[in-house]
Coordinates of C-alpha atoms in Angstrom, one line a residue:
M1 CA 191.2 126.0 181.6
T2 CA 189.4 125.8 178.4
T3 CA 185.5 124.4 178.8
E4 CA 184.8 121.4 176.4
E5 CA 182.8 121.8 172.9
E6 CA 180.6 124.6 172.7
N7 CA 177.4 124.2 171.0
P8 CA 178.1 125.6 167.5
Q9 CA 175.8 128.2 166.2
A10 CA 175.7 129.0 162.7
T11 CA 173.7 132.0 163.2
A12 CA 172.7 134.0 166.1
P13 CA 168.7 134.1 167.3
P14 CA 166.9 137.4 166.5
A15 CA 166.9 139.8 169.0
G16 CA 163.3 139.6 170.1
S17 CA 163.4 135.6 170.0
A18 CA 166.4 135.9 172.4
R19 CA 164.7 138.3 174.7
R20 CA 161.4 136.4 174.9
A21 CA 163.9 133.1 175.6
L22 CA 165.7 135.4 178.3
A23 CA 162.2 136.4 180.1
G24 CA 161.1 132.8 180.1
R25 CA 164.0 131.6 181.6
L26 CA 164.3 134.1 184.3
S27 CA 160.7 133.6 185.1
W28 CA 161.0 129.7 185.6
G29 CA 163.9 131.0 188.0
L30 CA 161.7 133.0 190.0
A31 CA 159.0 130.0 189.9
D32 CA 161.3 127.6 191.1
Q33 CA 162.6 129.9 194.1
A34 CA 158.9 130.5 195.1
A35 CA 158.2 127.0 195.0
S36 CA 161.6 125.9 197.1
S37 CA 160.9 129.0 199.4
I38 CA 157.0 128.6 200.0
S39 CA 158.4 124.7 200.9
N40 CA 160.6 125.8 203.3
F41 CA 158.5 128.1 205.0
A42 CA 155.8 125.8 205.3
V43 CA 158.3 123.0 206.7
G44 CA 159.6 125.8 209.4
I45 CA 156.3 126.3 210.6
Y46 CA 154.8 123.1 210.8
V47 CA 157.9 121.9 212.5
A48 CA 157.8 124.5 215.2
R49 CA 154.4 124.2 215.8
S50 CA 154.8 120.2 216.1
L51 CA 158.0 120.5 218.5
G52 CA 158.2 123.7 220.4
V53 CA 160.6 126.2 220.9
T54 CA 163.8 123.9 222.0
A55 CA 163.1 121.1 219.5
F56 CA 162.7 123.5 216.8
G57 CA 166.2 125.0 218.0
V58 CA 167.6 121.7 217.3
F59 CA 166.2 121.2 213.9
S60 CA 167.0 125.1 213.2
L61 CA 170.9 123.7 214.0
A62 CA 170.6 120.6 211.6
W63 CA 168.8 123.3 208.8
V64 CA 172.0 125.7 209.3
T65 CA 174.6 122.8 209.0
Y66 CA 172.6 121.8 205.9
G67 CA 173.3 125.1 204.8
V68 CA 176.9 125.5 205.3
V69 CA 177.5 122.0 203.7
L70 CA 174.8 122.9 200.7
N71 CA 177.7 126.1 200.1
V72 CA 180.5 123.6 199.9
S73 CA 179.1 121.6 197.7
R74 CA 177.8 124.2 195.3
G75 CA 181.1 125.6 195.0
L76 CA 182.8 122.3 194.5
A77 CA 180.3 120.7 192.5
T78 CA 177.6 123.3 190.3
D79 CA 179.2 126.9 190.5
P80 CA 181.8 125.6 188.2
L81 CA 179.2 123.7 186.1
V82 CA 177.2 126.5 185.6
V83 CA 180.1 128.7 184.7
R84 CA 181.4 126.4 182.1
F85 CA 178.8 124.5 180.9
S86 CA 175.9 126.8 180.2
G87 CA 174.9 127.0 176.7
V88 CA 177.1 124.2 175.6
S89 CA 176.2 121.3 173.2
D90 CA 174.1 118.8 174.6
A91 CA 176.6 116.0 175.2
S92 CA 178.9 118.2 176.9
W93 CA 176.4 119.4 179.3
R94 CA 175.5 115.5 179.8
G95 CA 179.1 114.5 180.7
A96 CA 179.8 117.3 183.0
V97 CA 176.4 116.9 184.6
A98 CA 177.1 113.5 185.3
R99 CA 180.7 114.3 187.2
S100 CA 179.0 117.1 188.7
T101 CA 176.1 115.4 190.3
G102 CA 178.4 112.9 191.1
T103 CA 180.7 115.3 193.0
A104 CA 177.5 116.4 195.0
L105 CA 176.9 113.1 195.9
G106 CA 180.6 112.3 197.0
V107 CA 179.9 115.7 198.9
G108 CA 177.1 114.2 200.9
A109 CA 178.5 111.1 201.7
A110 CA 181.7 112.1 203.3
I111 CA 180.5 114.9 205.3
G112 CA 177.3 112.7 205.9
A113 CA 179.7 110.1 207.2
V114 CA 181.2 112.9 209.6
C115 CA 177.7 113.9 211.0
L116 CA 177.1 109.7 212.0
V117 CA 180.3 109.9 213.6
V118 CA 180.0 112.8 215.4
G119 CA 175.9 112.4 216.3
P120 CA 176.5 109.4 219.0
V121 CA 179.3 112.0 220.8
L122 CA 177.0 115.0 220.8
G123 CA 174.2 112.6 222.5
G124 CA 170.8 114.3 223.7
R125 CA 168.4 115.7 221.3
V126 CA 171.0 117.0 219.0
G127 CA 173.3 113.7 218.2
P128 CA 170.1 112.0 216.7
A129 CA 169.1 115.0 214.9
F130 CA 172.6 115.0 213.4
A131 CA 172.7 111.5 212.7
A132 CA 169.5 111.7 210.3
L133 CA 171.1 114.6 208.6
G134 CA 173.9 112.4 207.5
V135 CA 172.0 109.9 206.5
M136 CA 169.8 112.0 204.2
L137 CA 172.7 114.9 203.1
P138 CA 173.5 112.8 199.8
G139 CA 170.0 113.1 198.7
L140 CA 169.7 116.7 199.9
L141 CA 172.6 117.6 197.7
L142 CA 171.6 115.9 194.7
Q143 CA 168.3 117.4 194.7
D144 CA 170.2 120.5 194.6
A145 CA 172.8 119.5 192.2
W146 CA 169.7 118.9 189.6
R147 CA 168.3 122.1 190.0
F148 CA 171.5 124.1 188.7
S149 CA 172.2 121.2 186.1
F150 CA 168.6 122.4 184.5
F151 CA 169.3 126.3 184.6
A152 CA 172.9 125.5 183.0
A153 CA 170.4 124.0 180.2
G154 CA 168.3 126.7 180.1
A155 CA 165.5 124.3 181.3
G156 CA 164.3 126.0 184.5
R157 CA 160.9 124.3 183.7
K158 CA 162.5 121.2 185.2
A159 CA 163.7 122.6 188.0
F160 CA 160.7 124.0 188.9
V161 CA 158.8 120.3 188.5
N162 CA 161.5 118.8 190.4
D163 CA 161.1 121.5 193.7
L164 CA 157.0 120.5 193.4
V165 CA 157.8 117.2 193.7
W166 CA 159.9 117.3 196.7
G167 CA 157.1 119.9 198.1
V168 CA 154.4 117.3 197.3
A169 CA 156.7 114.3 198.6
L170 CA 157.0 116.9 201.9
V171 CA 153.2 116.4 202.7
P172 CA 153.1 112.8 204.0
A173 CA 156.5 112.7 205.3
M174 CA 156.0 115.5 207.5
V175 CA 152.5 113.8 208.7
V176 CA 154.3 110.8 209.6
A177 CA 157.2 112.5 211.4
A178 CA 154.6 114.4 213.5
G179 CA 153.3 111.1 214.4
V180 CA 156.5 110.1 215.7
G181 CA 157.2 113.3 217.6
S182 CA 161.0 113.8 217.3
V183 CA 163.6 116.1 216.0
A184 CA 165.2 113.1 214.3
A185 CA 162.2 112.0 212.7
F186 CA 161.4 115.4 210.8
V187 CA 165.0 115.4 209.7
L188 CA 164.4 112.2 207.9
A189 CA 161.2 113.1 206.5
W190 CA 162.9 116.6 205.1
G191 CA 165.8 114.6 203.5
A192 CA 163.6 111.6 202.2
S193 CA 161.2 114.0 200.2
A194 CA 164.1 115.6 198.8
T195 CA 165.5 112.2 197.9
V196 CA 162.4 111.3 196.1
A197 CA 163.0 114.6 194.1
A198 CA 167.0 113.7 193.2
G199 CA 165.6 110.4 192.2
Y200 CA 162.8 111.9 189.7
G201 CA 166.1 114.1 188.6
Y202 CA 167.5 111.2 187.3
L203 CA 164.4 110.4 185.5
Q204 CA 164.0 113.8 184.1
S205 CA 167.8 114.1 182.6
G206 CA 168.1 110.3 182.1
I207 CA 172.0 111.1 183.6
R208 CA 173.2 108.6 186.4
P209 CA 175.6 110.5 188.4
R210 CA 179.0 109.6 188.3
T211 CA 180.7 109.1 191.8
A212 CA 183.6 107.6 190.3
Q213 CA 184.7 110.6 188.5
A214 CA 184.1 113.2 191.0
R215 CA 188.0 113.0 191.6
G216 CA 188.5 113.9 188.0
W217 CA 185.9 116.6 188.2
L218 CA 187.6 118.3 191.3
R219 CA 191.0 118.3 189.4
E220 CA 189.3 119.7 186.2
Q221 CA 187.4 122.5 188.1
R222 CA 190.2 123.2 190.9
D223 CA 191.0 126.6 189.7
L224 CA 187.2 127.6 189.9
G225 CA 185.7 125.0 192.7
Y226 CA 188.2 125.8 195.5
R227 CA 188.2 129.4 194.9
Y228 CA 184.1 129.2 195.0
L229 CA 184.1 126.9 198.2
V230 CA 186.1 129.6 200.4
E231 CA 183.7 132.2 198.5
N232 CA 180.8 130.5 199.5
V233 CA 181.6 129.4 203.2
S234 CA 183.1 133.1 203.6
L235 CA 179.4 134.5 202.8
S236 CA 177.4 132.1 205.1
G237 CA 179.9 132.3 207.7
A238 CA 180.1 136.2 207.8
S239 CA 176.3 136.3 208.4
Q240 CA 176.3 133.7 211.2
L241 CA 179.7 135.8 213.1
R242 CA 177.5 138.9 212.7
A243 CA 174.5 137.4 214.1
Y244 CA 176.5 135.7 217.5
G245 CA 178.5 138.9 217.7
L246 CA 175.4 141.1 217.7
G247 CA 173.6 138.9 220.3
A248 CA 176.7 139.2 222.3
I249 CA 177.2 142.8 222.3
V250 CA 173.8 144.1 222.5
G251 CA 171.3 141.3 223.4
V252 CA 169.3 138.5 221.8
G253 CA 166.5 140.7 221.0
A254 CA 168.9 142.9 218.7
V255 CA 169.0 139.7 216.9
G256 CA 165.5 139.1 216.6
A257 CA 164.8 142.9 215.6
V258 CA 167.2 142.4 212.6
R259 CA 165.5 139.1 211.7
G260 CA 162.3 140.7 212.0
A261 CA 163.6 143.7 209.5
E262 CA 164.9 140.8 207.1
L263 CA 161.5 139.2 207.2
L264 CA 159.9 142.3 206.1
M265 CA 162.4 142.3 203.0
G266 CA 161.2 138.4 202.8
P267 CA 159.4 138.5 199.4
F268 CA 161.9 140.8 197.6
L269 CA 164.7 138.2 199.0
A270 CA 163.0 135.8 197.7
V271 CA 162.9 137.4 194.0
L272 CA 166.5 138.0 194.1
M273 CA 167.7 134.3 195.1
G274 CA 165.3 133.1 192.4
L275 CA 166.9 135.5 189.8
S276 CA 170.4 134.4 191.2
L277 CA 169.9 131.0 189.8
V278 CA 170.1 132.0 186.4
T279 CA 172.0 135.1 186.4
V280 CA 175.4 133.3 185.8
P281 CA 174.2 131.0 183.6
E282 CA 172.6 133.9 181.4
A283 CA 175.8 135.7 181.6
A284 CA 177.7 132.7 180.5
R285 CA 175.4 132.8 177.5
V286 CA 175.8 136.6 176.7
L287 CA 179.7 136.0 176.9
R288 CA 179.7 133.3 174.6
Q289 CA 177.2 135.0 172.1
A290 CA 178.1 138.8 172.3
P291 CA 180.8 139.4 175.0
Q292 CA 180.6 142.9 173.9
R293 CA 177.6 143.2 176.0
L294 CA 178.6 142.1 179.1
G295 CA 179.0 144.6 180.8
T296 CA 175.7 146.2 179.9
F297 CA 173.7 143.1 180.9
C298 CA 175.4 142.8 184.0
L299 CA 174.9 146.6 184.9
L300 CA 171.2 146.5 183.7
L301 CA 171.2 143.1 186.2
G302 CA 172.6 144.9 189.4
G303 CA 170.8 148.1 188.7
G304 CA 167.2 147.0 188.2
Q305 CA 167.6 144.6 191.0
A306 CA 169.0 147.9 193.5
A307 CA 165.9 149.7 192.0
A308 CA 163.4 147.0 193.0
A309 CA 164.8 147.1 196.4
L310 CA 164.7 150.6 196.9
L311 CA 160.9 150.5 195.7
W312 CA 159.9 147.8 198.1
G313 CA 161.3 149.7 200.7
G314 CA 160.1 152.7 200.3
A315 CA 156.6 150.8 200.3
L316 CA 157.7 149.4 203.7
L317 CA 158.4 152.8 205.1
L318 CA 154.4 153.6 203.8
M319 CA 153.1 150.4 205.5
P320 CA 150.9 151.3 208.4
D321 CA 152.0 149.9 212.0
R322 CA 148.6 148.3 212.1
L323 CA 149.7 145.9 209.2
G324 CA 153.0 145.6 210.7
E325 CA 152.0 144.5 214.2
L326 CA 149.5 142.0 212.2
A327 CA 152.7 140.8 210.6
L328 CA 155.5 140.7 213.1
G329 CA 153.6 141.2 216.3
A330 CA 155.9 142.7 219.1
V331 CA 159.0 142.7 216.8
W332 CA 157.5 145.6 214.8
H333 CA 158.5 148.3 216.7
S334 CA 162.3 147.7 216.9
A335 CA 162.3 146.0 213.3
S336 CA 160.4 149.2 211.9
Q337 CA 163.7 151.4 213.0
L338 CA 165.8 149.4 210.6
I339 CA 163.8 149.4 207.3
V340 CA 165.8 152.1 206.0
P341 CA 169.6 150.6 206.5
I342 CA 168.0 147.3 205.9
T343 CA 166.8 148.5 202.4
L344 CA 170.0 150.2 201.4
G345 CA 171.7 146.8 202.4
V346 CA 170.1 144.4 200.1
A347 CA 170.3 147.3 197.7
G348 CA 173.8 147.4 197.4
A349 CA 173.8 143.6 197.7
G350 CA 171.4 143.5 194.4
L351 CA 173.7 145.9 192.5
G352 CA 176.7 144.1 193.6
T353 CA 175.0 140.6 192.2
G354 CA 175.4 142.3 188.6
A355 CA 178.9 142.6 188.7
A356 CA 179.2 138.8 190.6
A357 CA 177.2 137.2 187.9
G358 CA 179.8 138.8 185.0
L359 CA 182.9 137.6 187.1
R360 CA 181.6 134.3 187.4
A361 CA 180.8 133.9 183.8
L362 CA 184.3 135.2 182.8
G363 CA 185.8 132.5 185.1
A364 CA 187.6 135.4 187.4
A365 CA 187.4 133.2 190.3
R366 CA 190.6 134.7 191.5
R367 CA 189.1 138.1 191.4
S368 CA 185.4 137.0 193.0
L369 CA 187.1 135.3 195.7
R370 CA 188.9 138.9 196.7
C371 CA 185.7 140.4 196.3
Q372 CA 183.6 138.1 198.4
L373 CA 186.5 138.0 201.3
F374 CA 186.6 142.1 201.0
A375 CA 182.6 142.0 201.1
S376 CA 182.5 139.5 204.2
V377 CA 185.3 141.3 206.5
C378 CA 183.4 144.5 205.8
Y379 CA 180.3 142.7 206.8
V380 CA 181.2 141.3 209.8
G381 CA 183.4 144.4 210.7
G382 CA 180.6 146.8 209.9
G383 CA 177.7 145.0 211.7
L384 CA 179.9 144.3 215.0
G385 CA 181.6 147.9 215.1
G386 CA 178.1 149.8 214.4
A387 CA 176.9 147.1 217.4
A388 CA 179.5 148.8 219.6
V389 CA 178.9 152.3 218.7
A390 CA 175.2 152.6 218.4
G391 CA 173.6 149.3 219.2
T392 CA 171.0 147.4 217.1
V393 CA 170.6 150.6 214.6
G394 CA 174.3 150.8 214.3
S395 CA 174.9 147.6 213.4
A396 CA 172.2 147.8 210.4
W397 CA 173.6 150.9 209.2
G398 CA 177.3 149.6 209.5
V399 CA 175.8 146.6 207.4
A400 CA 174.3 148.8 204.6
A401 CA 177.9 150.8 204.5
A402 CA 179.5 147.6 204.1
T403 CA 177.2 146.0 201.6
V404 CA 177.7 149.3 199.4
S405 CA 181.2 149.5 199.4
G406 CA 181.5 145.3 198.7
S407 CA 179.2 146.0 195.9
A408 CA 181.7 149.0 194.4
V409 CA 184.7 146.5 195.0
W410 CA 182.6 144.1 192.9
W411 CA 182.2 146.4 190.0
L412 CA 185.8 147.6 189.9
H413 CA 187.0 144.4 189.8
L414 CA 184.5 143.7 186.9
R415 CA 185.8 146.6 184.9
S416 CA 189.1 145.4 185.5
A417 CA 188.3 141.8 184.0
L418 CA 186.3 143.1 181.3
R419 CA 189.7 145.4 180.2
E420 CA 191.8 142.2 180.4
R421 CA 189.7 140.0 178.3
H422 CA 189.3 142.6 175.5
H423 CA 193.1 143.2 175.7
N424 CA 194.1 139.5 175.5
S425 CA 191.0 138.5 173.2
V426 CA 191.8 136.5 170.2
P427 CA 189.5 136.0 167.1
E428 CA 187.1 133.5 167.8
V429 CA 186.5 130.6 165.2
R430 CA 183.2 129.3 164.6
T431 CA 182.2 126.5 162.6
S432 CA 178.6 126.3 160.9

């Protein structure tokens, strides 16, 4: 499928100017992820302190469910948007954003309705929490859709401001929820503040989401959307299966140790997530402006992230036990034994994201789906197989080996996709 009319450029921007623009967009991606991570961390701490362990577990179930639904929305709505409408003309971008955000709203309304039906059936504390989530899902998904829409347009500053608005709105909402003291109240407060930011996104863009055109968007993007849907859900599902399996094989304490080691990598993972917001749009721009440089761009992107992960892991190995215990308490002793395999796993994932960005920019959804399914199967198999053989440490090493193997497959597929594109390429006609 071809994209809509691209933004005609008579001449490419100077190299220095292009590099400064790229650095600016990457910086806004990092800033936006920092704002999002800080607000999510603050919500988690505040809710945990306000509700206690059991009720916080119920809130976490709603949070995890939102994460799965978010992956569904991104696969169908915003992932195709950033692949096909990054760096295009303003008219093409605005039309695509209207349909994409309308699709995100539609996904939120449809799955929200299911939550509203399931909530009363579940009953107890879980039921009201899921019913509240159902009410808030449209606003939550629309806010996320605006973020990706802005990054597709190279306007990361707007995404950052939108997340700041969500963070500011969270403060009074959480205070009110604490006064009520129920899980459902906190879910409503969290979702209502996101809805405020979603409304502000409309003011920022001046684009009204077209829910009536969601079916048309899904039809137009079906070659990408449904594969990205499976790809995204398999990624989050593999992590959940590994956690549940590790708890069953080794014990719940093993899950806590792994989570503790992941928290040690938290600052770097926040950087990795921030970069992921802009890597696909930037790769798509490179493909349009200088397609012969796409492979080099992806290699520098993935290699840089892998090197940074290794440096961060090395710093953790040098951290005194006193600082580790201050950060994680009693979890530090078991988590510190996993630093090396966790670091290698994150480095492998960072290397693979470079190839993944290239495949998505090329629109090679079939190849990226194969890679993600392979990586997910390896992740679960390595994590659980390692746990059966050598407990928690074995699981960490199994995941590290699986992640590196998955990264190799991503790069093999990117190389094949670049060769196919070069072989099938035709001269491009540009208008001035």
